[in-house]
Amino acid sequence: ICIPTTAGTGSEVNRYSVLSNPIRKEKMVISHSLNYPRVAIIDPSLTVSMDRRLTALTGIDALMHALESLTNRLSNFFAEDLAIRAIQIIRRWLPVAIEEPENLQARSYMSYAAMLAGIAIDRKRVALIHGMEHPVSAHYPHIAHAEGLSALGVAITDFNYKGNPEKYALFAELMGYKPEPHMAVKALEDFLEKVGLRLSLKELGVEREKIERLTEDTYMLSRGLFPINPVEPTTEDIYKLYERAYEGY
């Protein structure tokens, strides 16, 4: 039985779990049908006690799930429809949940969006933003998963959008911008700013000299995501993206 007390991971409806190894400084994704709960109970009132920061972080995790599920190279109309609805809800209701933590309507919508995005990644997976984040929070456990996603997301979206212009134009439109692929970058950047998560790896405490190791770990542990990313990256691309995220894009 799974009863989530946050609104972000969608763990109650998907096959994924993440195992952290603090000795090896690695995060490994476990994907198996045994991770599905027999019963999932989603009670939005249990999320009311989250503070503003945690509300923002979990909401951005859900947004990144939806964004990557919508735009990666796999094809699944059902998952994409769920991702679209999740993006619409998060854009509308995450700022409200942050500003009004006891607003049960906002909390309910965010719990729903996290669930939708969780199903979307179960059907259609994530992509490079998640693949590059896991080494960051593995080496720096004080960095929350969604902090790393936020620091990496803008640079990677700028790298990705030409690989799937139709879906990135749709994302921009869903976020209230002109339906043009490059506007997805601006849309994500502005929304992160709005919820207080426009971050750089530098300000999160990542050391520049660690970028080479992060690049190696991304290749070793996440290269299975490379072929489904909108643009398949090289190790040189990964290194440059970490550099951009280090400086804040």
GROMACS .gro file of C-alpha atoms in nm:
model
  249
    1ILE     CA    1   0.000   0.000   0.000
    2CYS     CA    2   0.143   0.340  -0.099
    3ILE     CA    3   0.020   0.662   0.059
    4PRO     CA    4   0.218   0.962  -0.071
    5THR     CA    5   0.266   1.261   0.157
    6THR     CA    6   0.420   1.480  -0.114
    7ALA     CA    7   0.308   1.566  -0.467
    8GLY     CA    8   0.599   1.502  -0.699
    9THR     CA    9   0.747   1.159  -0.753
   10GLY     CA   10   0.443   0.964  -0.866
   11SER     CA   11   0.599   0.660  -0.698
   12GLU     CA   12   0.255   0.533  -0.604
   13VAL     CA   13   0.171   0.465  -0.969
   14ASN     CA   14   0.494   0.362  -1.140
   15ARG     CA   15   0.750   0.085  -1.151
   16TYR     CA   16   1.055   0.289  -1.053
   17SER     CA   17   1.257   0.327  -0.738
   18VAL     CA   18   1.601   0.480  -0.685
   19LEU     CA   19   1.868   0.318  -0.470
   20SER     CA   20   2.139   0.550  -0.334
   21ASN     CA   21   2.483   0.407  -0.255
   22PRO     CA   22   2.666   0.665  -0.040
   23ILE     CA   23   2.990   0.466  -0.046
   24ARG     CA   24   3.014   0.446  -0.426
   25LYS     CA   25   2.834   0.781  -0.465
   26GLU     CA   26   2.589   0.635  -0.712
   27LYS     CA   27   2.216   0.638  -0.767
   28MET     CA   28   2.076   0.334  -0.942
   29VAL     CA   29   1.726   0.317  -1.090
   30ILE     CA   30   1.535  -0.004  -1.023
   31SER     CA   31   1.256  -0.072  -1.272
   32HIS     CA   32   1.035  -0.371  -1.198
   33SER     CA   33   0.668  -0.461  -1.183
   34LEU     CA   34   0.712  -0.561  -0.818
   35ASN     CA   35   0.745  -0.190  -0.740
   36TYR     CA   36   0.377  -0.136  -0.824
   37PRO     CA   37   0.169  -0.116  -0.507
   38ARG     CA   38  -0.143  -0.329  -0.473
   39VAL     CA   39  -0.327  -0.020  -0.350
   40ALA     CA   40  -0.241   0.349  -0.375
   41ILE     CA   41  -0.427   0.598  -0.157
   42ILE     CA   42  -0.382   0.962  -0.256
   43ASP     CA   43  -0.506   1.200   0.014
   44PRO     CA   44  -0.407   1.559  -0.072
   45SER     CA   45  -0.464   1.671   0.287
   46LEU     CA   46  -0.147   1.481   0.380
   47THR     CA   47   0.056   1.724   0.166
   48VAL     CA   48  -0.064   2.039   0.344
   49SER     CA   49   0.222   2.028   0.596
   50MET     CA   50   0.488   2.068   0.325
   51ASP     CA   51   0.664   2.403   0.350
   52ARG     CA   52   0.700   2.637   0.052
   53ARG     CA   53   1.038   2.499  -0.051
   54LEU     CA   54   0.934   2.135  -0.044
   55THR     CA   55   0.612   2.218  -0.225
   56ALA     CA   56   0.810   2.386  -0.502
   57LEU     CA   57   1.067   2.105  -0.522
   58THR     CA   58   0.816   1.823  -0.545
   59GLY     CA   59   0.606   2.018  -0.795
   60ILE     CA   60   0.906   2.075  -1.019
   61ASP     CA   61   0.991   1.705  -1.004
   62ALA     CA   62   0.643   1.634  -1.139
   63LEU     CA   63   0.684   1.902  -1.407
   64MET     CA   64   1.015   1.751  -1.521
   65HIS     CA   65   0.852   1.407  -1.538
   66ALA     CA   66   0.581   1.549  -1.760
   67LEU     CA   67   0.821   1.751  -1.976
   68GLU     CA   68   1.057   1.461  -2.040
   69SER     CA   69   0.778   1.212  -2.098
   70LEU     CA   70   0.614   1.447  -2.347
   71THR     CA   71   0.929   1.524  -2.544
   72ASN     CA   72   1.143   1.210  -2.552
   73ARG     CA   73   1.169   0.989  -2.863
   74LEU     CA   74   0.944   0.709  -2.747
   75SER     CA   75   0.591   0.706  -2.884
   76ASN     CA   76   0.293   0.666  -2.653
   77PHE     CA   77  -0.012   0.885  -2.709
   78PHE     CA   78  -0.168   0.787  -2.377
   79ALA     CA   79   0.140   0.893  -2.179
   80GLU     CA   80   0.169   1.215  -2.376
   81ASP     CA   81  -0.194   1.306  -2.303
   82LEU     CA   82  -0.131   1.253  -1.932
   83ALA     CA   83   0.185   1.464  -1.949
   84ILE     CA   84  -0.001   1.745  -2.124
   85ARG     CA   85  -0.269   1.755  -1.855
   86ALA     CA   86  -0.005   1.743  -1.579
   87ILE     CA   87   0.178   2.042  -1.730
   88GLN     CA   88  -0.144   2.242  -1.750
   89ILE     CA   89  -0.227   2.170  -1.387
   90ILE     CA   90   0.121   2.241  -1.254
   91ARG     CA   91   0.145   2.572  -1.436
   92ARG     CA   92  -0.187   2.681  -1.283
   93TRP     CA   93  -0.174   2.533  -0.936
   94LEU     CA   94   0.186   2.498  -0.817
   95PRO     CA   95   0.228   2.874  -0.754
   96VAL     CA   96  -0.100   2.869  -0.561
   97ALA     CA   97   0.008   2.572  -0.348
   98ILE     CA   98   0.335   2.751  -0.268
   99GLU     CA   99   0.166   3.076  -0.169
  100GLU     CA  100  -0.135   2.917   0.003
  101PRO     CA  101  -0.014   2.593   0.161
  102GLU     CA  102  -0.351   2.515   0.321
  103ASN     CA  103  -0.543   2.560  -0.004
  104LEU     CA  104  -0.680   2.208  -0.040
  105GLN     CA  105  -0.795   2.268  -0.397
  106ALA     CA  106  -0.439   2.353  -0.501
  107ARG     CA  107  -0.304   2.056  -0.307
  108SER     CA  108  -0.557   1.825  -0.470
  109TYR     CA  109  -0.467   1.940  -0.818
  110MET     CA  110  -0.095   1.900  -0.746
  111SER     CA  111  -0.147   1.548  -0.613
  112TYR     CA  112  -0.343   1.469  -0.929
  113ALA     CA  113  -0.073   1.618  -1.153
  114ALA     CA  114   0.202   1.421  -0.977
  115MET     CA  115  -0.001   1.103  -1.028
  116LEU     CA  116  -0.058   1.178  -1.398
  117ALA     CA  117   0.311   1.253  -1.454
  118GLY     CA  118   0.404   0.940  -1.259
  119ILE     CA  119   0.194   0.726  -1.492
  120ALA     CA  120   0.339   0.910  -1.792
  121ILE     CA  121   0.698   0.819  -1.703
  122ASP     CA  122   0.590   0.464  -1.625
  123ARG     CA  123   0.467   0.436  -1.983
  124LYS     CA  124   0.723   0.658  -2.159
  125ARG     CA  125   1.020   0.707  -1.922
  126VAL     CA  126   1.225   1.021  -1.857
  127ALA     CA  127   1.533   1.146  -2.043
  128LEU     CA  128   1.859   1.338  -2.005
  129ILE     CA  129   1.757   1.585  -1.734
  130HIS     CA  130   1.699   1.299  -1.492
  131GLY     CA  131   1.994   1.105  -1.628
  132MET     CA  132   2.234   1.391  -1.556
  133GLU     CA  133   2.080   1.480  -1.221
  134HIS     CA  134   2.126   1.148  -1.047
  135PRO     CA  135   2.508   1.174  -1.038
  136VAL     CA  136   2.477   1.526  -0.895
  137SER     CA  137   2.271   1.432  -0.590
  138ALA     CA  138   2.465   1.107  -0.555
  139HIS     CA  139   2.791   1.298  -0.509
  140TYR     CA  140   2.626   1.583  -0.316
  141PRO     CA  141   2.358   1.431  -0.091
  142HIS     CA  142   2.264   1.774   0.046
  143ILE     CA  143   2.128   1.864  -0.299
  144ALA     CA  144   1.762   1.771  -0.335
  145HIS     CA  145   1.672   1.581  -0.651
  146ALA     CA  146   1.456   1.864  -0.783
  147GLU     CA  147   1.723   2.123  -0.706
  148GLY     CA  148   1.952   1.933  -0.940
  149LEU     CA  149   1.676   1.902  -1.198
  150SER     CA  150   1.614   2.276  -1.179
  151ALA     CA  151   1.982   2.360  -1.221
  152LEU     CA  152   2.015   2.132  -1.524
  153GLY     CA  153   1.676   2.171  -1.686
  154VAL     CA  154   1.716   2.497  -1.877
  155ALA     CA  155   2.051   2.411  -2.039
  156ILE     CA  156   1.931   2.064  -2.137
  157THR     CA  157   1.603   2.197  -2.276
  158ASP     CA  158   1.804   2.440  -2.489
  159PHE     CA  159   2.012   2.144  -2.610
  160ASN     CA  160   1.707   1.926  -2.675
  161TYR     CA  161   1.441   2.139  -2.838
  162LYS     CA  162   1.565   2.107  -3.197
  163GLY     CA  163   1.536   1.729  -3.169
  164ASN     CA  164   1.159   1.738  -3.117
  165PRO     CA  165   1.041   2.086  -3.221
  166GLU     CA  166   0.671   1.995  -3.233
  167LYS     CA  167   0.657   1.877  -2.872
  168TYR     CA  168   0.872   2.160  -2.737
  169ALA     CA  169   0.649   2.411  -2.915
  170LEU     CA  170   0.354   2.241  -2.747
  171PHE     CA  171   0.524   2.266  -2.407
  172ALA     CA  172   0.583   2.637  -2.462
  173GLU     CA  173   0.217   2.685  -2.553
  174LEU     CA  174   0.098   2.488  -2.250
  175MET     CA  175   0.309   2.719  -2.033
  176GLY     CA  176   0.150   3.029  -2.186
  177TYR     CA  177   0.412   3.122  -2.447
  178LYS     CA  178   0.417   3.135  -2.825
  179PRO     CA  179   0.407   2.781  -2.970
  180GLU     CA  180   0.762   2.794  -3.096
  181PRO     CA  181   1.024   2.530  -3.003
  182HIS     CA  182   1.286   2.772  -2.868
  183MET     CA  183   1.026   2.934  -2.640
  184ALA     CA  184   1.024   2.616  -2.433
  185VAL     CA  185   1.356   2.730  -2.287
  186LYS     CA  186   1.215   3.066  -2.183
  187ALA     CA  187   0.897   2.905  -2.051
  188LEU     CA  188   1.089   2.668  -1.824
  189GLU     CA  189   1.335   2.933  -1.711
  190ASP     CA  190   1.060   3.179  -1.618
  191PHE     CA  191   0.855   2.920  -1.431
  192LEU     CA  192   1.157   2.808  -1.229
  193GLU     CA  193   1.217   3.173  -1.141
  194LYS     CA  194   0.852   3.211  -1.039
  195VAL     CA  195   0.866   2.921  -0.793
  196GLY     CA  196   1.208   3.018  -0.654
  197LEU     CA  197   1.412   2.744  -0.819
  198ARG     CA  198   1.616   2.918  -1.088
  199LEU     CA  199   1.944   2.767  -0.969
  200SER     CA  200   2.298   2.690  -1.084
  201LEU     CA  201   2.512   2.393  -0.989
  202LYS     CA  202   2.767   2.638  -0.853
  203GLU     CA  203   2.528   2.790  -0.600
  204LEU     CA  204   2.419   2.441  -0.498
  205GLY     CA  205   2.778   2.366  -0.397
  206VAL     CA  206   2.899   2.156  -0.689
  207GLU     CA  207   3.271   2.198  -0.756
  208ARG     CA  208   3.380   2.268  -1.112
  209GLU     CA  209   3.654   2.003  -1.092
  210LYS     CA  210   3.383   1.742  -1.027
  211ILE     CA  211   3.226   1.790  -1.371
  212GLU     CA  212   3.448   1.528  -1.533
  213ARG     CA  213   3.342   1.266  -1.277
  214LEU     CA  214   2.977   1.362  -1.315
  215THR     CA  215   3.012   1.320  -1.691
  216GLU     CA  216   3.168   0.976  -1.648
  217ASP     CA  217   2.895   0.866  -1.408
  218THR     CA  218   2.622   0.989  -1.641
  219TYR     CA  219   2.769   0.777  -1.919
  220MET     CA  220   2.816   0.472  -1.697
  221LEU     CA  221   2.478   0.480  -1.522
  222SER     CA  222   2.239   0.668  -1.750
  223ARG     CA  223   2.350   0.600  -2.106
  224GLY     CA  224   2.042   0.384  -2.157
  225LEU     CA  225   1.847   0.711  -2.173
  226PHE     CA  226   2.068   0.863  -2.444
  227PRO     CA  227   1.893   0.704  -2.746
  228ILE     CA  228   1.548   0.820  -2.631
  229ASN     CA  229   1.656   1.177  -2.552
  230PRO     CA  230   1.534   1.422  -2.820
  231VAL     CA  231   1.898   1.474  -2.919
  232GLU     CA  232   2.131   1.182  -2.849
  233PRO     CA  233   2.425   1.331  -2.655
  234THR     CA  234   2.795   1.254  -2.673
  235THR     CA  235   3.014   1.258  -2.363
  236GLU     CA  236   3.144   1.594  -2.483
  237ASP     CA  237   2.787   1.723  -2.494
  238ILE     CA  238   2.729   1.600  -2.138
  239TYR     CA  239   3.041   1.775  -2.014
  240LYS     CA  240   2.942   2.103  -2.179
  241LEU     CA  241   2.590   2.082  -2.039
  242TYR     CA  242   2.727   2.039  -1.687
  243GLU     CA  243   2.947   2.344  -1.748
  244ARG     CA  244   2.647   2.548  -1.859
  245ALA     CA  245   2.442   2.433  -1.562
  246TYR     CA  246   2.734   2.513  -1.332
  247GLU     CA  247   2.724   2.874  -1.449
  248GLY     CA  248   2.344   2.887  -1.444
  249TYR     CA  249   2.300   2.852  -1.821
   0.00000   0.00000   0.00000
